[in-house]
Each structure stands twice: as C-alpha cells, then as structure tokens.
mmCIF file of C-alpha atoms in Angstrom:
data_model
loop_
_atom_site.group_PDB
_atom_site.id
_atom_site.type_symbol
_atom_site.label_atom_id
_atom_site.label_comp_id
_atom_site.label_asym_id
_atom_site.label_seq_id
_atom_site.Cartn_x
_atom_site.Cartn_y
_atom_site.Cartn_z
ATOM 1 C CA UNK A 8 9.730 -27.683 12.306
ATOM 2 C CA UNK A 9 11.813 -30.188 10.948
ATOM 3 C CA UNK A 10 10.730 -32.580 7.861
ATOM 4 C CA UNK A 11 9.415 -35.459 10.454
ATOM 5 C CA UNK A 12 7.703 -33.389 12.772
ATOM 6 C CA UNK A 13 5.459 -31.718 9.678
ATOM 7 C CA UNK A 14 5.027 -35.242 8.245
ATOM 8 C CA UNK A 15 3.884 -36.368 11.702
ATOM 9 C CA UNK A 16 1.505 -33.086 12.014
ATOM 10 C CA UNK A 17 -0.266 -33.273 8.752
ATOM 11 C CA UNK A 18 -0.964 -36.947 9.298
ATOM 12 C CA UNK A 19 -2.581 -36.812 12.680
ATOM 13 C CA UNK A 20 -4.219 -33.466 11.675
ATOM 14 C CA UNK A 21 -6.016 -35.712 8.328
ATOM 15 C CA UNK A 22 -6.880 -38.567 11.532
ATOM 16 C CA UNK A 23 -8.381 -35.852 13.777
ATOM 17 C CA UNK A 24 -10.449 -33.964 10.985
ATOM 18 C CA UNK A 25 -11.358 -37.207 9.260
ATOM 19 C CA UNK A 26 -9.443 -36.372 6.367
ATOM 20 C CA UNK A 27 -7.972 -39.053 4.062
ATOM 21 C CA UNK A 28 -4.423 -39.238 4.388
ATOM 22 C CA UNK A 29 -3.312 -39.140 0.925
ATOM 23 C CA UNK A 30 -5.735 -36.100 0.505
ATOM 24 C CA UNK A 31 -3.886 -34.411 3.116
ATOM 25 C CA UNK A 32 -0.950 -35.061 1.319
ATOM 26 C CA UNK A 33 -2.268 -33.595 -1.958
ATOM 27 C CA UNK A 34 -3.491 -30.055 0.056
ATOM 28 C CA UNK A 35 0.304 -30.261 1.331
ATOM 29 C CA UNK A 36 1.527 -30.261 -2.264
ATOM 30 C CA UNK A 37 -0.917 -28.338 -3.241
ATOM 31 C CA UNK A 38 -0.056 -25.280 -1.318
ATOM 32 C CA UNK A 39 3.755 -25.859 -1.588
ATOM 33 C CA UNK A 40 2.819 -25.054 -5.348
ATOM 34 C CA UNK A 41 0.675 -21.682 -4.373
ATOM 35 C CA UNK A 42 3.487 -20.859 -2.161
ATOM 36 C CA UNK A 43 6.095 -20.876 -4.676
ATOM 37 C CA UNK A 44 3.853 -20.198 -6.993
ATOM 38 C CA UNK A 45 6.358 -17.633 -9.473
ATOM 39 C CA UNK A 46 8.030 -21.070 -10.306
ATOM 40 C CA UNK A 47 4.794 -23.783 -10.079
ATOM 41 C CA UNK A 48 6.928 -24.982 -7.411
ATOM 42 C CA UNK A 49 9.700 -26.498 -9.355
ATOM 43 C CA UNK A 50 12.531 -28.141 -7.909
ATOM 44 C CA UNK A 51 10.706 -27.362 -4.334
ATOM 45 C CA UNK A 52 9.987 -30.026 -2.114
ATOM 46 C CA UNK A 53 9.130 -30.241 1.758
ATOM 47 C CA UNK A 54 12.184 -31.871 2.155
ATOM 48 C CA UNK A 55 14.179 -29.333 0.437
ATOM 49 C CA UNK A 56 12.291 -26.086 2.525
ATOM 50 C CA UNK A 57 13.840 -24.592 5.417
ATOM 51 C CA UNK A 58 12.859 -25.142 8.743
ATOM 52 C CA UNK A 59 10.930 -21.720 8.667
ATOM 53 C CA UNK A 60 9.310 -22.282 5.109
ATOM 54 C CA UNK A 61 7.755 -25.283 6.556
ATOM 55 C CA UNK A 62 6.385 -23.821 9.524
ATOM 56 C CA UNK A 63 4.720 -21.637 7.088
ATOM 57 C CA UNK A 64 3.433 -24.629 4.638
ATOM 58 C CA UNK A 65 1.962 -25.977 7.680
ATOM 59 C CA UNK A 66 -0.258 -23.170 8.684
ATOM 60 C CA UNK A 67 -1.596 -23.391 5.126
ATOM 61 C CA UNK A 68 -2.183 -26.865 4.471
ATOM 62 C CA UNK A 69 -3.594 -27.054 7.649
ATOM 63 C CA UNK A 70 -5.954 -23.939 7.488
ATOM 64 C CA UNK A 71 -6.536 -25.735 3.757
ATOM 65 C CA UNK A 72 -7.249 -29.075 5.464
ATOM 66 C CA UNK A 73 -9.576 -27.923 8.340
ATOM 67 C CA UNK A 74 -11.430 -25.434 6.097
ATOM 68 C CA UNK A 75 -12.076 -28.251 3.749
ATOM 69 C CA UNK A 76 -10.458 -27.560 0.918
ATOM 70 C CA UNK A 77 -9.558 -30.667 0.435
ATOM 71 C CA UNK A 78 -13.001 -30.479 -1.731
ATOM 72 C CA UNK A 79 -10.599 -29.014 -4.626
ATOM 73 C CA UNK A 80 -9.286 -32.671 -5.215
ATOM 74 C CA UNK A 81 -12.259 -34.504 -5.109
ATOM 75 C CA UNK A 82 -13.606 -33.071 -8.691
ATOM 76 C CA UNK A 83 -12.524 -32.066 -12.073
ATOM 77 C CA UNK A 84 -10.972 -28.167 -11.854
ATOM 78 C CA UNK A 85 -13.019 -25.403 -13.401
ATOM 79 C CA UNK A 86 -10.993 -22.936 -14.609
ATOM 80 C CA UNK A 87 -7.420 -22.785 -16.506
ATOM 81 C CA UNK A 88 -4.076 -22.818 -15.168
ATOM 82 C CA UNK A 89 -2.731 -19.709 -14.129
ATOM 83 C CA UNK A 90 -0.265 -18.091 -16.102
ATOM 84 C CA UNK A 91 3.594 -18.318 -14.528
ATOM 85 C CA UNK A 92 3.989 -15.839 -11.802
ATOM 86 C CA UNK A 93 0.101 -15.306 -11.721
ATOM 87 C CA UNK A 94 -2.543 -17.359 -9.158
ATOM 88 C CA UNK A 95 -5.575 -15.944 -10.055
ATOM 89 C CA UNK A 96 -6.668 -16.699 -6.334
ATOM 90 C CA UNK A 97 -4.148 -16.986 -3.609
ATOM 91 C CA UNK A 98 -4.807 -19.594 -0.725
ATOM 92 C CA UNK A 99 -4.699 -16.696 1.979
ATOM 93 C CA UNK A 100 -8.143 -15.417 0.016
ATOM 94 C CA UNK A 101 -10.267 -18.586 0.445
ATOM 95 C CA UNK A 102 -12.507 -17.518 3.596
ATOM 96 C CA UNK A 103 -14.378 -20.207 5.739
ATOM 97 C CA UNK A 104 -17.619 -18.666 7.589
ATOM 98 C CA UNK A 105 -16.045 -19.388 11.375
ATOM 99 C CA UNK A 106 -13.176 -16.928 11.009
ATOM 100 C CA UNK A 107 -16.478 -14.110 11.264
ATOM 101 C CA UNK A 108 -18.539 -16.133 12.926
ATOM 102 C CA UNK A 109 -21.987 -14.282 11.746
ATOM 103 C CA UNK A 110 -23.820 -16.037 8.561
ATOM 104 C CA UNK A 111 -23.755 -14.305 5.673
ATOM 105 C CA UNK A 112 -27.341 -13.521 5.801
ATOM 106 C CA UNK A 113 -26.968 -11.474 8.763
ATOM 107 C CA UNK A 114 -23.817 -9.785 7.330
ATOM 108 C CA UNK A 115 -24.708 -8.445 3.419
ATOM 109 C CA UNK A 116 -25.557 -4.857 3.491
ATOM 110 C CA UNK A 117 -28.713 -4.235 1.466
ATOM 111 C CA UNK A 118 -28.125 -2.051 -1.427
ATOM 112 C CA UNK A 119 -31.190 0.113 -0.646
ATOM 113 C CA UNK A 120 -29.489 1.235 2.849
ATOM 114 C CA UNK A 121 -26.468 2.398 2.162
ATOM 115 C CA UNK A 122 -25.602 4.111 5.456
ATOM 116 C CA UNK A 123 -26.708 0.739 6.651
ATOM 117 C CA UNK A 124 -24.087 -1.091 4.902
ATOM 118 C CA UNK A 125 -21.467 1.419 5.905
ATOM 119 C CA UNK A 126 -22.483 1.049 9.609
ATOM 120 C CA UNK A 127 -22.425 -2.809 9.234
ATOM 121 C CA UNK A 128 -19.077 -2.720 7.218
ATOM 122 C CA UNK A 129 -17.274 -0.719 9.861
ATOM 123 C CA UNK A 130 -18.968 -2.946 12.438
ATOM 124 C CA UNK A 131 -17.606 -6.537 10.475
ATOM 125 C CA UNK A 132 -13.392 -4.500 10.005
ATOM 126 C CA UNK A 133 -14.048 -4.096 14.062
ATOM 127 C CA UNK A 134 -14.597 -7.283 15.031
ATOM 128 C CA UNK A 135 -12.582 -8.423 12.424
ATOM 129 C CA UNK A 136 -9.740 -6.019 14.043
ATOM 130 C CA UNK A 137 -10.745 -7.419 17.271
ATOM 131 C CA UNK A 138 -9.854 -11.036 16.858
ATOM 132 C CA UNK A 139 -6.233 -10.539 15.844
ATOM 133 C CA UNK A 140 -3.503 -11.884 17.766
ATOM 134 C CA UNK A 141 -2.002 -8.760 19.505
ATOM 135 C CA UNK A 142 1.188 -10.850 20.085
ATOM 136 C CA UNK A 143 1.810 -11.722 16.898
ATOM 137 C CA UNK A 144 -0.595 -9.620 14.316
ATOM 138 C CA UNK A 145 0.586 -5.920 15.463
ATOM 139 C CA UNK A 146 3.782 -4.622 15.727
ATOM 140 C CA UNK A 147 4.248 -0.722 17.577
ATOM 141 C CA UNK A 148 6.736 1.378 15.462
ATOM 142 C CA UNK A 149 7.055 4.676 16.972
ATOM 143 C CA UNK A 150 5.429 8.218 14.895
ATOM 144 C CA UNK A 151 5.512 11.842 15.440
ATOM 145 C CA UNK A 152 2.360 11.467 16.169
ATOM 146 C CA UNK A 153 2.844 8.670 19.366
ATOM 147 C CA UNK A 154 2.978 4.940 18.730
ATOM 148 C CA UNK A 155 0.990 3.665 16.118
ATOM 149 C CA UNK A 156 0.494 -0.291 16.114
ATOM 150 C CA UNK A 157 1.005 -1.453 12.339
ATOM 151 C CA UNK A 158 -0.392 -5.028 10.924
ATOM 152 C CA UNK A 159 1.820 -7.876 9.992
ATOM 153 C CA UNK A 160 1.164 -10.040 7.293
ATOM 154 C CA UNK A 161 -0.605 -12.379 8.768
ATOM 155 C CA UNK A 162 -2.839 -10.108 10.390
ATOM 156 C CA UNK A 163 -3.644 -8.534 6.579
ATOM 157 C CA UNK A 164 -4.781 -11.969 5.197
ATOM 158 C CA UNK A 165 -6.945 -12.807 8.388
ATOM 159 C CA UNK A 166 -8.474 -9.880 7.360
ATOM 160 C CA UNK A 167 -9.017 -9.980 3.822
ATOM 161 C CA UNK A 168 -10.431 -13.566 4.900
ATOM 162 C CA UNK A 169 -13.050 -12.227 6.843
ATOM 163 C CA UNK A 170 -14.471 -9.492 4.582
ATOM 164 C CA UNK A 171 -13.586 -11.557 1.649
ATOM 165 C CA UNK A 172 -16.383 -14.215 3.360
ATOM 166 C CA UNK A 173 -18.555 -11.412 3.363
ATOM 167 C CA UNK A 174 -18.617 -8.938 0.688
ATOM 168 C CA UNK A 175 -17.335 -11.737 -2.100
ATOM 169 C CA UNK A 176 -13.951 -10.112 -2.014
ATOM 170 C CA UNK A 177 -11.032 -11.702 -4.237
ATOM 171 C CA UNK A 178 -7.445 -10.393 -4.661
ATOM 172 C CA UNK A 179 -6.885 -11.668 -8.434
ATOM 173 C CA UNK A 180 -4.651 -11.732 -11.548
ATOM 174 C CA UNK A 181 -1.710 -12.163 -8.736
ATOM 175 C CA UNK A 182 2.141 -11.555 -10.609
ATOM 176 C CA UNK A 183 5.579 -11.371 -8.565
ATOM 177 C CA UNK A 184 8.142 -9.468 -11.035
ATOM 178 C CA UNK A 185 11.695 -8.846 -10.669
ATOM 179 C CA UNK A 186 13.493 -5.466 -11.180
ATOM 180 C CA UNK A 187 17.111 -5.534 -11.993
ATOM 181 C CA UNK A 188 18.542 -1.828 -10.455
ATOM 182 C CA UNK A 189 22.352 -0.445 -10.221
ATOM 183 C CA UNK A 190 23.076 2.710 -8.663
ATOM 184 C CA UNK A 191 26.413 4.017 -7.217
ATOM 185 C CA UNK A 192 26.279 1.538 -4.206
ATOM 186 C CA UNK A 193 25.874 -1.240 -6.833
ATOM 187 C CA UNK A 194 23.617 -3.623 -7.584
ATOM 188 C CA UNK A 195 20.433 -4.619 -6.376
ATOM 189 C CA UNK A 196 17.130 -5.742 -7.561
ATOM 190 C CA UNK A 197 13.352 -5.292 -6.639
ATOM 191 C CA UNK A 198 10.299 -7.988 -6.240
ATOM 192 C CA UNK A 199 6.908 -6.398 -7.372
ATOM 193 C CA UNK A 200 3.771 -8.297 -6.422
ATOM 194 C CA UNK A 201 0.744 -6.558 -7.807
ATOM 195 C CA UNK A 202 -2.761 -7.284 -8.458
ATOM 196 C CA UNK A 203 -6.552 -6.552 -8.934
ATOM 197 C CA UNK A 204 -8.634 -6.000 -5.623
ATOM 198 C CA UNK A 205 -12.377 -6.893 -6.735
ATOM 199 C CA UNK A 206 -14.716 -5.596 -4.292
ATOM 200 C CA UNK A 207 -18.418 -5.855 -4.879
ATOM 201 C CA UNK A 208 -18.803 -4.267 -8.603
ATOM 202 C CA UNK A 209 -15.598 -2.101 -8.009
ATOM 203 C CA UNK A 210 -11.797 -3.156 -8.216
ATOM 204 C CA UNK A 211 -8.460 -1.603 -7.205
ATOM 205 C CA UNK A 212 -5.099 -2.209 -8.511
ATOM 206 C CA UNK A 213 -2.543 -3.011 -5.612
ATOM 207 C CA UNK A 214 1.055 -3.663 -5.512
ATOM 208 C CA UNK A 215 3.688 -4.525 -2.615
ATOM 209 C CA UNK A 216 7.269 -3.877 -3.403
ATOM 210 C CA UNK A 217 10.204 -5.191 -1.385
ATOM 211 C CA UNK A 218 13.966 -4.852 -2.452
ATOM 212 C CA UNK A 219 17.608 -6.502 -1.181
ATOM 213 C CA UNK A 220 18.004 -2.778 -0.481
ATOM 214 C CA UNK A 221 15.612 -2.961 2.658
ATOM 215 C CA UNK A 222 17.807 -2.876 5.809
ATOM 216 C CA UNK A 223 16.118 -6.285 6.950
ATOM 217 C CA UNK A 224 17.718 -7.964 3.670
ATOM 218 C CA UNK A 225 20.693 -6.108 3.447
ATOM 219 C CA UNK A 226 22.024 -5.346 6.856
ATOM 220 C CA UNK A 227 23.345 -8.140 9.303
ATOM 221 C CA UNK A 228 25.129 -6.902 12.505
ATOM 222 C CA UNK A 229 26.212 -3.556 11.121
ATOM 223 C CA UNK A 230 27.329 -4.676 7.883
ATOM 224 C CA UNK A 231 25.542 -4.475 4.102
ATOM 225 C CA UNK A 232 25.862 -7.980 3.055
ATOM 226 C CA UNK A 233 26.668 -9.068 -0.866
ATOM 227 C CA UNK A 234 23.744 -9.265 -3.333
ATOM 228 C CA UNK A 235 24.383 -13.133 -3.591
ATOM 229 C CA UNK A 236 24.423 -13.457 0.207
ATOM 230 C CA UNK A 237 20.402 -12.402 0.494
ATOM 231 C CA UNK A 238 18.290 -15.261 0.411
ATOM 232 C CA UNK A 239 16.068 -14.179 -3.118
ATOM 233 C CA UNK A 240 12.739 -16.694 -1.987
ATOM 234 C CA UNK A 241 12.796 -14.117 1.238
ATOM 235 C CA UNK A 242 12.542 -11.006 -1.033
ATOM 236 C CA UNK A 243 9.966 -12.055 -3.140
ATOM 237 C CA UNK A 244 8.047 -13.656 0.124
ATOM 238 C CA UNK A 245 8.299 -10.257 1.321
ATOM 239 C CA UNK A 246 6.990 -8.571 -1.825
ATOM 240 C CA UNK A 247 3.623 -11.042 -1.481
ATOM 241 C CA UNK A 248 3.422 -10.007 1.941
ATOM 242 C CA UNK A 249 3.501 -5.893 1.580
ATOM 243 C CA UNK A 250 0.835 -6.834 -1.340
ATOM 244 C CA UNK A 251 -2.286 -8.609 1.151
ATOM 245 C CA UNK A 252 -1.151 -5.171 3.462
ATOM 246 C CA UNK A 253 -1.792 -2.935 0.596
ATOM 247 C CA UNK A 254 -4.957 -4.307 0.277
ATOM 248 C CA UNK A 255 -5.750 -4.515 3.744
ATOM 249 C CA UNK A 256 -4.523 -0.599 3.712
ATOM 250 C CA UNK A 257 -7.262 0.306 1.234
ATOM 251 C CA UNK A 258 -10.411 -1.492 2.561
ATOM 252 C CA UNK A 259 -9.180 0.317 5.965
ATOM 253 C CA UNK A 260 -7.754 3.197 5.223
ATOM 254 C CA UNK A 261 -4.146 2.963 6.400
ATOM 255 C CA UNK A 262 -1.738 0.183 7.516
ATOM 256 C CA UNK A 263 -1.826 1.304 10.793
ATOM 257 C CA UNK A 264 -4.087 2.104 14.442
ATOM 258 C CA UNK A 265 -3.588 4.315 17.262
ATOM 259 C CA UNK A 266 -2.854 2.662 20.096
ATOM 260 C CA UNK A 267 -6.332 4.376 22.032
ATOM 261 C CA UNK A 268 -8.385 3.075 19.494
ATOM 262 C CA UNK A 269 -7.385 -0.596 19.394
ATOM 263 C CA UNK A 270 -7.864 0.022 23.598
ATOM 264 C CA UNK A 271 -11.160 0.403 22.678
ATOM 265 C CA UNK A 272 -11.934 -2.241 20.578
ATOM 266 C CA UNK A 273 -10.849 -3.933 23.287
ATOM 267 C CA UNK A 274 -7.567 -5.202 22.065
ATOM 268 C CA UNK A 275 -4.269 -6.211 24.431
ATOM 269 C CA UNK A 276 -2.025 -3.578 23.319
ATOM 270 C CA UNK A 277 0.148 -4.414 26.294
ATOM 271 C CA UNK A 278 0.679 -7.680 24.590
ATOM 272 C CA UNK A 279 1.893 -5.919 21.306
ATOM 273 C CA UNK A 280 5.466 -6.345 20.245
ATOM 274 C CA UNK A 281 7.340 -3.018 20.104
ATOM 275 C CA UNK A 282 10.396 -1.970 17.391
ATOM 276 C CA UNK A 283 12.481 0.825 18.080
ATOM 277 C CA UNK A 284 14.823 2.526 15.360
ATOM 278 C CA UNK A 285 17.607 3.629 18.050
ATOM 279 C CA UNK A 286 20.187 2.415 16.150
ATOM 280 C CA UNK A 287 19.656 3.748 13.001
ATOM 281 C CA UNK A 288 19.334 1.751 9.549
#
C-alpha cells in the first residue's frame, strides 16, 4: 500500500478499536523501530519504506493495535534498551489469548502428568496447525519422499504466538550479524539471526541464515545479478524469517508436513500454493 492508504488504515483502525489516534501513531513507530530493529530504525520512515515494507508494518501495528499493545505507551518501560542488533523480545512473540482461543487455565499441563501435558501439547501444535492460512502459510515443495507442505514465515510466528500464550514461551537475546565471504565466484556476504528459545525451565539456541548467494537474491530471469544490485534490508529480513522457522522446527520437529496428515487435521491442502524446481537454480 502506498503512504496514504496506510495513513488512512491505521487511523480508522485507532476509530474502530477505540484507540487514540496519536497512540496508534506511536505503535506505528514503534514497530517500524522493531522492524528495523539492527539499526533502531534510523534514517527509516513510513514514507521512505517500500510499498511492500509497509504492507508488512501494517500487519504489525495493527496486530499491535488490536491486541492492545498500545498498553506499552501508557506507562514508564521496565526493562533496558536492547543492545544494537538485539530485541530482547520481538513483536511477532507477544501472544494475545484469541489467537488459541482456550484460557490458559484449561491449557497448562500439570507437572505431575506428564503424559498429560504431552497429549495436551500435541493437541494445542494441532489446532494451532489447524488455523493456518493454507493459501498463504504453506507452500508444497516437492521430496523423494512425495510432496511435503513447508511453513512460511508467517505461519512460524502464528505459531510461536500460540504456544508462546501458553507455555510462557519467548524467543530472546535476538542479534542479526553480517558475514563478509569471497570465494572464486566473488563476493558475497551472509545475514545470521540467532537467538535463545526459552521454553518452560529449558532453552535452545536457534539461528536462521540467509545469504545474496540464495537463488531468490541472486538470480533474476536467468542471470546472477551484482552484489550491489540485491536489496541488503531483504537479506537480513530473510535471515529473521528462517530464525521464527527454526524455532518453529524445534518445538515441532521439522519445518515441514505430509500432505495426508495436514488432510487430517483437516486442513485445505488443495488451497496450498505449489513450487516446482523444473528449471533448475
């Protein structure tokens, strides 16, 4: 959307949810910051996004706005700045209790049943599984093995959402690094987003890589492009991304579902966008 059309958006969003308009303003600049978050958002403005980043801002501010975060600006922060390059808690983390639509009473496994809680875990990833978007939260790459439907990134934060509502799961001490590479096809570089999974008393580093090396980055109608032609905000976008998969990958086991079993958890999977590598890298 152009820079009108999200003005217009977050303003009658803030009028339908009964939101102040100038506090809808702050969430808006407040999650421009998380989303460039390596930099603290300097020298980034809505006006200066693309057309794409902003569709992206709005789904955050207004997920921020409707789940009431606008709370955050209404009292005196708690904790420190975060360091450059590291959020301690990412705005795809912060949960509200509609996206699993149980209470959290009815949800916490009891730590004197643990076959219980394992039951009721796989039970909350099912219906968590369930609710995704097949049109836009799976994509089918084909396997050896048959088509296997993997999750976007969106799909791996709605996810992390809902069992972070649950189980008091955080992603934390969030960094985005840059590595510089050369090798004989020249140079290139690497984004590394990494961090610390806490779930219940246990935690899990996790990392997502993504490089200008990736054929997505690098190739454009048959042709490599030049290093300074790839769009560096995409990479390390990209790198952020493949991190909230990783984690999703651990609390499920893999980054991707058999077609038969998402039949029956009674997803769409005719709805599911399909890839096919015909063409070669």
């Amino acid at each position: 959307m152009n820079f009108s059309e999200f003005m217009n958006s977050v303003l009658s969003l803030a009028r339908t949810a009964g939101v102040r308009e100038k506090t809808a303003l702050q969430v808006v600049e407040h999650e421009l910051k998380r989303m460039f978050a390596a930099t603290h958002g300097i020298g980034v403005s809505v006006k200066s996004l693309s057309d794409e980043e902003r569709d992206q801002l709005w789904e955050r501010a207004k997920q921020a706005i409707l789940s009431n975060e606008k709370d955050l600006f209404s009292r005196a922060p708690t904790t420190s700045s975060p360091e450059m390059g590291a959020p301690s808690e990412p705005a795809e983390m912060v949960p509200t209790e509609s996206e699993v639509g149980m209470t959290e009473a009815e949800l916490v496994p009891s730590s004197a049943a643990p076959k219980t809680a394992l039951d009721r875990f796989s039970s909350i990833v099912k219906i968590a599984v369930k609710r995704l978007d097949p049109r836009s939260q799976f994509v089918v790459f084909p396997h050896q093995e048959g088509e296997m439907a993997h999750l976007t990134g969106s799909a791996a934060r709605a996810l992390l959402r809902s069992l972070g509502l649950v189980y008091k799961m955080r992603l934390v001490d969030v960094k985005i690094e840059r590595e510089d590479r050369e090798d004989e096809k020249g140079k290139y570089y690497i984004y590394v987003a990494s961090g610390r999974l806490i779930f219940g008393d246990g935690e899990v580093y996790v990392e997502g890589t993504a490089s200008t090396r990736n054929k997505f980055f690098w190739m454009a109608k048959g042709k490599t492009k030049e290093l300074h032609e790839i769009n560096e905000r995409d990479v390390r976008k990209a790198a952020l991304t493949e991190l909230y998969k990783e984690c999703a990958a651990w609390l499920l086991g893999g980054r991707a579902f058999p077609i038969e079993m998402l039949k029956r958890l009674g997803v769409k999977v005719n709805l599911i966008p399909k890839v096919s590598f015909s063409q070669g890298g």
